[in-house]
XYZ file of C-alpha atoms in Angstrom:
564
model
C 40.514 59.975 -9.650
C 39.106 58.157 -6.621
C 35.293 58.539 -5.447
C 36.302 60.827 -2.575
C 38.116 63.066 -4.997
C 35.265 63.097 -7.452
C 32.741 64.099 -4.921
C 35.307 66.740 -3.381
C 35.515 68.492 -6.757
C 31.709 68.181 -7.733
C 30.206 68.921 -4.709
C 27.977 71.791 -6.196
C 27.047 69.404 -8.966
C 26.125 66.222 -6.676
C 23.697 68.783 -4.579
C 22.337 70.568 -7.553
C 21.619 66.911 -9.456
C 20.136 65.688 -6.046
C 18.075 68.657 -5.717
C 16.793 68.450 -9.615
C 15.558 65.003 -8.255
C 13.567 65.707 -5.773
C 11.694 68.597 -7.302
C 10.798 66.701 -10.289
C 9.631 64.323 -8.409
C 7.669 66.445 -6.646
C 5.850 68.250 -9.524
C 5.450 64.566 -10.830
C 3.524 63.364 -8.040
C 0.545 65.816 -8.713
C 0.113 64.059 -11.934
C 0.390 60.508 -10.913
C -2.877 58.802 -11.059
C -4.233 57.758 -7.696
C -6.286 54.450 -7.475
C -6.758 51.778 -4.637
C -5.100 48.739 -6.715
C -2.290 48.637 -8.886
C -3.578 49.423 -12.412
C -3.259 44.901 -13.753
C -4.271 43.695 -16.622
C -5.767 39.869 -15.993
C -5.871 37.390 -18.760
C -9.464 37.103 -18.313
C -12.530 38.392 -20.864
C -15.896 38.150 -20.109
C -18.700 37.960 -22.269
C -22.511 38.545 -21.263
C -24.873 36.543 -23.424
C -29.031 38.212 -23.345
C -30.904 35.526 -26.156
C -34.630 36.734 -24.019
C -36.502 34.648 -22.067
C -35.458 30.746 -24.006
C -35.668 27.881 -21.134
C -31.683 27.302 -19.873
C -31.483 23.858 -22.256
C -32.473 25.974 -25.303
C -29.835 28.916 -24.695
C -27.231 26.108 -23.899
C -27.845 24.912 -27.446
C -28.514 27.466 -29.550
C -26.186 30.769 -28.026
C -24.148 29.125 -25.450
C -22.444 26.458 -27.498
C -22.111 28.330 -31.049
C -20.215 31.259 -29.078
C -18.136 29.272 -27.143
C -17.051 27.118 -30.300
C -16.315 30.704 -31.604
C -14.736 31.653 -29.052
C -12.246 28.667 -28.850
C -10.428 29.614 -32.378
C -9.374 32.957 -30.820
C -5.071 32.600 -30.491
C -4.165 32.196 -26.989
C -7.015 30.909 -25.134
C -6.317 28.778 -22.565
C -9.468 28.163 -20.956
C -13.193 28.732 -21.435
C -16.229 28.496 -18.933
C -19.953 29.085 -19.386
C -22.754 29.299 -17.026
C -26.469 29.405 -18.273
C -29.504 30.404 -16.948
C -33.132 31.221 -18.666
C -32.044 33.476 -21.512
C -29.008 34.435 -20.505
C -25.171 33.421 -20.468
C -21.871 34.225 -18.820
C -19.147 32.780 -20.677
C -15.120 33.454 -18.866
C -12.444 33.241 -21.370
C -8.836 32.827 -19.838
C -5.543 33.597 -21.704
C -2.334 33.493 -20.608
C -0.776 36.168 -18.245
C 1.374 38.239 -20.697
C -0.516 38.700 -23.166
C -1.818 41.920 -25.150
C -5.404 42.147 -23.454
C -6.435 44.693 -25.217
C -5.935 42.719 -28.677
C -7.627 39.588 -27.192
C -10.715 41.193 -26.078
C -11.221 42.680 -29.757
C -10.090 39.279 -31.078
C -12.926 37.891 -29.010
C -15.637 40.514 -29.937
C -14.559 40.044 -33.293
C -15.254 35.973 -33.343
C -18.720 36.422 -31.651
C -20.193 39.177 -34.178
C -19.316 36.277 -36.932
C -21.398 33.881 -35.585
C -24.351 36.016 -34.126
C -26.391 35.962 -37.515
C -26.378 32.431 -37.010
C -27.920 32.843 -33.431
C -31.752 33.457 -32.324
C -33.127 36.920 -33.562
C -32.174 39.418 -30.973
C -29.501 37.799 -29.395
C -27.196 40.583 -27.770
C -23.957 40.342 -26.036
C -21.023 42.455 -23.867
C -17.211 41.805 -23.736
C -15.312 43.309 -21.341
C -12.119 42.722 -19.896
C -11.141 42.205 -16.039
C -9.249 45.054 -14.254
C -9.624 46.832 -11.496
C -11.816 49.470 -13.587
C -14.648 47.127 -13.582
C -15.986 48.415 -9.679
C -16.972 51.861 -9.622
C -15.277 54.855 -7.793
C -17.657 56.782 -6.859
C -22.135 55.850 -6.749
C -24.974 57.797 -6.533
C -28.821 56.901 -5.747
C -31.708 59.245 -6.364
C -34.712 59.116 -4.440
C -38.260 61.120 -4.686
C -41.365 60.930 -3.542
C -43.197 63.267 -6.139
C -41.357 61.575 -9.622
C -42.656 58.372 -10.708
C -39.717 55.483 -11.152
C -39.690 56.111 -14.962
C -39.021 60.054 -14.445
C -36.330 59.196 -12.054
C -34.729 56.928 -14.231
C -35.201 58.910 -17.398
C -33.569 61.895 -14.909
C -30.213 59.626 -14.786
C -30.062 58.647 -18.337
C -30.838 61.705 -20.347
C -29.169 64.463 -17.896
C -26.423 63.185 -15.281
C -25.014 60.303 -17.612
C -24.355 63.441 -20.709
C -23.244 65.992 -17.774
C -20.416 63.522 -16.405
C -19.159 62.208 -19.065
C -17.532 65.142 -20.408
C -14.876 64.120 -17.551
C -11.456 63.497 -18.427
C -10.519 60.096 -17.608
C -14.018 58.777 -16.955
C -15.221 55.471 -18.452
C -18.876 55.090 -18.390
C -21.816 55.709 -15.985
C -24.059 52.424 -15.289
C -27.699 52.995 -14.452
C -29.479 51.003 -12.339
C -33.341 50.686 -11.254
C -35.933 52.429 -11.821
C -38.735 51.964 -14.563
C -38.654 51.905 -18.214
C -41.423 52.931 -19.947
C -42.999 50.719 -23.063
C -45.808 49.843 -24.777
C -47.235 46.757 -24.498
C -49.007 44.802 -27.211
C -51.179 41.508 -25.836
C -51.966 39.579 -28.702
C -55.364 37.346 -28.387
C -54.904 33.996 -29.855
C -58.564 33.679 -30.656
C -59.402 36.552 -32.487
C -55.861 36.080 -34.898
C -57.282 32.585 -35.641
C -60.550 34.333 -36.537
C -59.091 36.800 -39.097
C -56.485 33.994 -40.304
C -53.583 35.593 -39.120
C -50.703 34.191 -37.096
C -48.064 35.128 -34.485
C -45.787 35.997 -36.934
C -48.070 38.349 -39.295
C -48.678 40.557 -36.209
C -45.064 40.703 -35.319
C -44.228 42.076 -39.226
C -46.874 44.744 -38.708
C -45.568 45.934 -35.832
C -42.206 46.019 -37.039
C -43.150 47.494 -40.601
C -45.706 50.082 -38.976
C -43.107 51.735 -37.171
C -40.724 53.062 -39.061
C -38.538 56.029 -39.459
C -36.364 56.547 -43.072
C -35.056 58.217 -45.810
C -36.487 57.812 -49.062
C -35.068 59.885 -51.345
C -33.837 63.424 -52.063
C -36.011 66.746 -53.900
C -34.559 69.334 -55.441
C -35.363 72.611 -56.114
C -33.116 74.997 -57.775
C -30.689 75.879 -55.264
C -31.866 73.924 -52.523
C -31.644 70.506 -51.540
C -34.288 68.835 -49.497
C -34.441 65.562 -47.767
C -37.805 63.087 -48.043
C -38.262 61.097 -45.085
C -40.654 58.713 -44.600
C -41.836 59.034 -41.184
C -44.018 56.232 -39.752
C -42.910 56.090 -36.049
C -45.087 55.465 -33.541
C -45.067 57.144 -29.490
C -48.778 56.050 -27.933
C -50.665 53.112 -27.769
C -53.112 54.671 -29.628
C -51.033 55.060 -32.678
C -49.715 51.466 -32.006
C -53.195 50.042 -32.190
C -53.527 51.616 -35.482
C -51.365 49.911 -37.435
C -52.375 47.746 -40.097
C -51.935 44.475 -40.057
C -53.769 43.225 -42.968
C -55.666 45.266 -45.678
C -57.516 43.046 -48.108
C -61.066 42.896 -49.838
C -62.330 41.212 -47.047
C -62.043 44.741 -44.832
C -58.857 46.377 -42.773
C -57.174 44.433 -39.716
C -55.603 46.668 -37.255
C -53.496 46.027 -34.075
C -56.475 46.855 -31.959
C -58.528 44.686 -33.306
C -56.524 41.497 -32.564
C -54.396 42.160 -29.387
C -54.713 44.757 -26.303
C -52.608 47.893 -26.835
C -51.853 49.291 -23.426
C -48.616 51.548 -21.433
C -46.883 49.980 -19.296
C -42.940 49.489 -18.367
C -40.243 46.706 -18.911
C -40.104 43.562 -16.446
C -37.354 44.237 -13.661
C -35.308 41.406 -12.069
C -33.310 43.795 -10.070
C -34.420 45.423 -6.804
C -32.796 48.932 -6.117
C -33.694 50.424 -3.006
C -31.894 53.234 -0.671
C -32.368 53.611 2.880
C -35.532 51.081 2.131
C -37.106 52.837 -0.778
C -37.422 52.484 -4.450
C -34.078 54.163 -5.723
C -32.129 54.846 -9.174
C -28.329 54.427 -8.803
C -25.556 55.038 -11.155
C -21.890 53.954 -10.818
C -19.128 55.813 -11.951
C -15.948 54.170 -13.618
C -12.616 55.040 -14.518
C -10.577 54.000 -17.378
C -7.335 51.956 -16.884
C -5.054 55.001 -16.897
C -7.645 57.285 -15.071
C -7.186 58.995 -11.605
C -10.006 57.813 -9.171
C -9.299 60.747 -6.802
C -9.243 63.552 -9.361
C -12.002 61.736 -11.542
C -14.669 61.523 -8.210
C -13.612 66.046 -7.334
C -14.654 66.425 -11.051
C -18.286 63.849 -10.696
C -18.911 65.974 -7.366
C -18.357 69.303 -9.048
C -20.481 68.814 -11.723
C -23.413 67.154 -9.670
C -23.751 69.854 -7.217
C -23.831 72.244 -10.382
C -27.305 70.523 -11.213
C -30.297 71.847 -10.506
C -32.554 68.877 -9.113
C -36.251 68.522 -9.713
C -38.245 69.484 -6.390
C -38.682 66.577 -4.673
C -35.591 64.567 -5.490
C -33.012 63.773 -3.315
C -29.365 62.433 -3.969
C -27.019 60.562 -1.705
C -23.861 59.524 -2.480
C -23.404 56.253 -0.892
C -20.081 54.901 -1.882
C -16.561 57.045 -2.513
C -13.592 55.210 -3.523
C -11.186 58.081 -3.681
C -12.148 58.411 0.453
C -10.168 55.708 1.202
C -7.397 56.515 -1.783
C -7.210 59.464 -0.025
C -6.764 57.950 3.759
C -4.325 55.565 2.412
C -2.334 58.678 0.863
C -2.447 60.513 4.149
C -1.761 57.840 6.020
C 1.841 57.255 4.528
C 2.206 61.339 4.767
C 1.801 60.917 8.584
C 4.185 58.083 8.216
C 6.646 59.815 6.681
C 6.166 62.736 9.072
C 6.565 60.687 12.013
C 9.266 58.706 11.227
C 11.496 62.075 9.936
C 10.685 63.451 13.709
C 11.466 60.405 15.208
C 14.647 60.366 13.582
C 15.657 63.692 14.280
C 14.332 63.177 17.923
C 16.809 60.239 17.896
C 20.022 62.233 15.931
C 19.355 64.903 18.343
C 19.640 63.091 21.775
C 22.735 61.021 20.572
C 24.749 63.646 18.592
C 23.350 66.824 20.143
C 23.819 68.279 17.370
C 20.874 70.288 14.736
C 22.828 70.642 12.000
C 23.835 67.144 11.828
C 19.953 66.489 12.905
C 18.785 68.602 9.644
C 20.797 66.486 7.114
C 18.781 63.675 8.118
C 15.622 65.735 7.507
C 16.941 66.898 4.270
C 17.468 63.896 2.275
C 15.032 61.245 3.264
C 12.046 63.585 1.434
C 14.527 64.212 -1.187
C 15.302 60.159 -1.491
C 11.214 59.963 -1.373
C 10.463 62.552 -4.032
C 13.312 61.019 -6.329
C 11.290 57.575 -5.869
C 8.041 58.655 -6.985
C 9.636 60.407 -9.989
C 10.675 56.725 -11.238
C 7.277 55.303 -10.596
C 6.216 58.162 -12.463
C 8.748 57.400 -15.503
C 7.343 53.644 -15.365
C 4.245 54.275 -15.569
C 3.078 53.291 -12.098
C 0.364 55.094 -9.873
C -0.245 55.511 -6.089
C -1.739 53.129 -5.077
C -2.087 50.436 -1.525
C 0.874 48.523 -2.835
C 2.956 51.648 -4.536
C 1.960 53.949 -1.319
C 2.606 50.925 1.187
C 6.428 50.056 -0.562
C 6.647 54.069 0.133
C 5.812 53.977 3.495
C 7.581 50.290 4.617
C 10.797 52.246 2.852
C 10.663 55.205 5.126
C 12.592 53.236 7.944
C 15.021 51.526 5.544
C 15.983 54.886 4.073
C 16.041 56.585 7.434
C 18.553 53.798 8.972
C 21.225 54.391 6.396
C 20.949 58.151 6.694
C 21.459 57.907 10.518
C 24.328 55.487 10.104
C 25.961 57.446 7.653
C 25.424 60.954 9.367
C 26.522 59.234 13.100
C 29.615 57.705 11.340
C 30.543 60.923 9.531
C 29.945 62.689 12.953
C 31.857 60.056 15.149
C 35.203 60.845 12.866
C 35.014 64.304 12.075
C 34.056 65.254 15.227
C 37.023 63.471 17.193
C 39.103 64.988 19.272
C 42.572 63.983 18.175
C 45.633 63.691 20.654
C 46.886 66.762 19.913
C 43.339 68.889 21.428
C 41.999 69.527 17.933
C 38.950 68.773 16.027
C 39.416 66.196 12.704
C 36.822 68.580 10.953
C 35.690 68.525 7.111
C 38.808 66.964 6.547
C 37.798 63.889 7.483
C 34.191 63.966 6.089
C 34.951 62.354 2.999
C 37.578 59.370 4.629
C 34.941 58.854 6.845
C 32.151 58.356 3.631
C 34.621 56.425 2.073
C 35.293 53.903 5.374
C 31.565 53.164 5.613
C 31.126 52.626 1.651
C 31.490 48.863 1.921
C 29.249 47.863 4.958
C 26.672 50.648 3.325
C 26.828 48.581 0.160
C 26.772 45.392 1.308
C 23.323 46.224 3.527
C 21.953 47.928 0.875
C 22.455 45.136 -1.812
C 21.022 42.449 1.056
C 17.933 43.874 1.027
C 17.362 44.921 -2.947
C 18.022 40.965 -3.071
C 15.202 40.555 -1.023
C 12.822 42.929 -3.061
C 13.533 42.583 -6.398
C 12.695 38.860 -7.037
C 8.888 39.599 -6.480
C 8.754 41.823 -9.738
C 9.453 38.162 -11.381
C 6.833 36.368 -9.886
C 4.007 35.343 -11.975
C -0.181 35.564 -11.742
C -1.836 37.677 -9.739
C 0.176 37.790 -7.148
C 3.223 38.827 -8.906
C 0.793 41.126 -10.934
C 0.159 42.726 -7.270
C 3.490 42.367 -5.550
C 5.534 44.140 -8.530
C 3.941 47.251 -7.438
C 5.566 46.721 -4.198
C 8.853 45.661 -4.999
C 9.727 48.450 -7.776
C 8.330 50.601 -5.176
C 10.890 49.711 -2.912
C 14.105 48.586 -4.712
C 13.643 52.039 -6.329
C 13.824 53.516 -2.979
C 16.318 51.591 -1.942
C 18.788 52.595 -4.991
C 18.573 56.069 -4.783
C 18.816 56.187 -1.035
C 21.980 54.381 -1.674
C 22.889 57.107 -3.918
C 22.014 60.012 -2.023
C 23.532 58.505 1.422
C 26.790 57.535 -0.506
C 27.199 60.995 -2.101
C 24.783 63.839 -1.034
C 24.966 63.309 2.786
C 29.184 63.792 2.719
C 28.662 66.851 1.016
C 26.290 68.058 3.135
C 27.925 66.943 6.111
C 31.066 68.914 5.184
C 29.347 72.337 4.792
C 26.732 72.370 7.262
C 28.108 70.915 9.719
C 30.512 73.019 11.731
C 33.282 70.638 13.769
C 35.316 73.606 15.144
C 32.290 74.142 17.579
C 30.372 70.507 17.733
C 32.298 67.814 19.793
C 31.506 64.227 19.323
C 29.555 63.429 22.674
C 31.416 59.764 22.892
C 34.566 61.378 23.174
C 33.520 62.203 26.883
C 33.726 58.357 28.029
C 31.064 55.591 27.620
C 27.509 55.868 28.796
C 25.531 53.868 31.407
C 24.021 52.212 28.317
C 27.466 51.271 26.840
C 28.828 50.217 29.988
C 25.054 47.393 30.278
C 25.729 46.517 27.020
C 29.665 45.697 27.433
C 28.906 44.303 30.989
C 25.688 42.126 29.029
C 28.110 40.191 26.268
C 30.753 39.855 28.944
C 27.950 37.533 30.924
C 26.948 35.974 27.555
C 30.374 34.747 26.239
C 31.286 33.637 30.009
C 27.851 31.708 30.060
C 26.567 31.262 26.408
C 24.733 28.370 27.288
C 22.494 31.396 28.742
C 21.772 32.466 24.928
C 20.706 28.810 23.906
C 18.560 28.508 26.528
C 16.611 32.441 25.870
C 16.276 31.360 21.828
C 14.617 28.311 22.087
C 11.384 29.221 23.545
C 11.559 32.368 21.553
C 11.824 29.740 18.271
C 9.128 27.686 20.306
C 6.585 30.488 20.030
C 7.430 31.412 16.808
C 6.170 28.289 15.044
C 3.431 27.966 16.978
C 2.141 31.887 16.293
C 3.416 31.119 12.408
C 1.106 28.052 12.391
C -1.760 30.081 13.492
C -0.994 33.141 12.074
C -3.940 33.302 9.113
C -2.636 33.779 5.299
C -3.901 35.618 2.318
C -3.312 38.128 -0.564
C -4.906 40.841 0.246
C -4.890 42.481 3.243
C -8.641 43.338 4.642
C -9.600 46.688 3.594
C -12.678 48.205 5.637
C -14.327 50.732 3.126
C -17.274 51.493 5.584
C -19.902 48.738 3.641
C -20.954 45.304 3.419
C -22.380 43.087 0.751
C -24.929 40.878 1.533
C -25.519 37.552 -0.908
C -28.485 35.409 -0.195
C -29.939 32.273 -2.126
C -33.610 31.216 -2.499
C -34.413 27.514 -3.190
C -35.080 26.390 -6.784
């Protein structure tokens, strides 16, 4: 059975498959997460070192150096950098790209907690991983001028960070500025000498003194009670009161050797909105979240809240805006390019049937494309959603070609007066099956080789290319099968006439007239090409290069350095 045959007899079952397609994958693209990269996984782990406020040399050689000796016997590193400053550390870790990310990072958590009893009492540290999940989607920043920086801050932290993160798909929410309140406890030198106490005999007071803890356990017939010894402190007051010595020679308290006062913890970091004091917090997704549904959700549940008088909050930076541009911006693409084409069917063919094919199976080839991205796991994204909208052309060029060649034979006149018709639909499909294969195969070889390439920019450019060899292939498909049978039921040749068949056009008659000139005089040609070559090298060599393409989200950063 040949391919003409096959399609002949399936015809309901080549539409119905084709139209299965399309619909699935247009439920699936209301699932697919949305996101402004690619969701990549870099061989990179970070780890944030806080060892308090030690001079640089000391953190270099007592924190730096015993975690990054750690750090070295993880499997798989490849690379490790530090940079110290007073009391803190960031140490990079690079692996090789490949590798199981997720494993490494724990690997790397796990070799750090085994050396941090060796390090200075409270040491802390972070590990994270690099993705694209480490910039927030969405930030707020609450201002006031009736709420002190501490209530603003405490406002953040103990009611917006518990009401969004409840939603699906979110990560954490980072809180920034503000004040946080402590209590303070100045010890005086002088008067610990006089007593006979030390540094260290104050700090076990303080630490002993406050106290929260369960002793033991009472019961009483059928009841069961819990003894808890409770010896927390919450004001200065009670701070000063705690013991620090009790001997024959009288009681020591905290008051009586240090200054017990409120106050809040040193800030390095200056947060300010629209120039005054502000609290911010970021919003972040996790690798698999959607940024577009996950920002709907933050903004539902914020303007649910019922603000203290006085406070204000601005949102002052909105990822899923621009996820959302990109996304209509390849809808308008689409859009226009579908017109166009049907503009273009429609002057050359005359014809709307033949003109609605075309509109037909380019969304269908479209829908069928996201459903794969969908299968492998992709999202929409600038790469997925530009591969989408580069592909729009490509797929509408072999749709025209096939629909204008299917046209051109069917709708011949023959010698006899009478039309070719549906008969010759599928002779025609089969005629243009090699040239349609052969351009179709020249450009997949152009696309697919970028899902092989390695680092970040093969991370980056596989988007793309699966994007658009996936395209590619089931346009193939659907021009090679769907737009024959279509063609041969919707189109109706007793009544259409192939608008050649009335002689050739003033813009044949240029063209024939324009490659008569040409192979009289193709010196002509050689002479047109090399300045054209000329000013191509020169516009390549200043052409700028690099990965990314710039994106404008509406904002600036600003970095600045002070002297030493």
């Amino acid at each position: 059975m040949s391919l003409a045959q096959f399609v002949e007899r399936h015809a309901r079952t080549v539409v119905v498959l084709a139209l299965a397609l399309a619909v699935a994958g247009g439920v699936s693209a209301f699932s697919l997460p949305v996101e402004l990269f690619p969701q990549v996984s870099f061989p990179r782990v970070v780890v944030d070192l806080n060892a308090g406020s030690r001079p640089a040399d000391q953190t270099a050689l007592l924190v730096t150096r015993p975690v990054e000796e750690a750090i070295r016997t993880v499997p798989g590193v490849q690379d490790v950098r530090s940079e110290t400053t007073r009391g803190s550390a960031q140490i990079s870790i690079d692996f090789g790209w490949g590798r199981d990310m997720i494993a490494s990072t724990l690997l790397v958590d796990s070799a750090i907690s085994q050396v941090l009893p060796d390090l200075p009492s409270g040491t802390s540290y972070d590990v994270r991983r690099m993705d694209p999940t480490v910039f927030p989607i969405i930030s707020y920043a609450l201002l006031s001028d009736t709420l002190s920086p501490v209530a603003l801050r405490d406002l953040a932290q103990y009611q917006i960070v518990p009401l969004l993160s409840s939603i699906s798909g979110l990560s954490r929410v980072n809180v920034q500025g503000g004040e946080t309140e402590e209590i303070q406890v100045l010890a005086d030198p002088h008067l610990l000498a006089v007593y006979g106490l030390g540094m260290a005999d104050l700090a076990k007071a303080l630490s002993t003194g406050n106290v929260l803890q369960a002793v033991g356990q009472l019961q009483d017939r059928d009841k069961l009670f819990l003894v808890v010894a409770d010896k927390s402190v919450s004001s200065a007051a009670q701070v000063g009161d705690i013991i620090v010595r009790a001997d024959a020679a009288g009681i020591v308290r905290v008051r009586n050797v240090a200054t017990v006062r409120d106050g809040v913890m040193p800030q390095w970091t200056r947060v300010v909105e629209d120039g005054k004091p502000a609290v911010l917090f970021n919003v972040y997704e996790q690798p698999d979240g959607n940024a577009v549904q996950i920002a709907a959700a933050a903004r539902d549940k914020l303007a649910s809240l019922t603000l203290p008088q006085g406070v204000r909050m601005v949102n002052w930076y909105d990822q899923s805006v621009l996820v959302t541009q990109s996304a209509g911006s390849v809808r308008d693409a689409v859009l226009i390019g579908l017109v166009l084409a049907g503009l273009v069917l429609l002057l050359f063919l005359r014809s709307w049937r033949v003109t609605l094919i075309a509109i037909i199976v380019v969304p269908a080839t479209l829908a069928a494309s996201v459903l794969v991205l969908s299968l492998l796991g992709l999202s929409f994204n600038i790469m997925t959603l530009g591969g989408i909208a580069a592909a729009v052309g490509l797929l509408i060029d072999d749709v025209i070609v096939m629909v204008e060649h299917i046209a051109r034979r069917a709708g011949a006149v023959t010698p006899l007066g009478d039309v070719a018709g549906q008969s010759a639909v599928l002779p025609a499909a089969r005629e243009f099956m090699q040239p349609l294969t052969g351009s179709s195969l020249a450009t997949l070889i152009v696309f697919v080789p970028l899902g092989f390439l390695s680092g970040v920019t093969g991370a980056f450019s596989k988007a793309l290319s699966v994007t658009m060899a996936s395209a590619l292939a089931i346009s193939y498909l659907m021009t090679a099968f769907v737009v024959p049978v279509l063609g041969q039921h919707v189109i109706d040749f007793r009544r259409w006439r192939d608008p050649g068949q009335s002689g050739e056009g003033w813009l044949a008659r240029r063209h024939a007239g324009l490659l008569e000139l040409l192979f009289r005089r193709r010196w002509l040609l050689l002479v047109a090409l090399i300045p054209l070559l000329a000013v191509g090298w020169f516009a390549y060599a200043a052409v700028p290069t690099g990965f990314m393409p710039a994106v404008d989200e509406g904002g600036f950063v600003l970095d600045y350095y002070t002297l030493p």
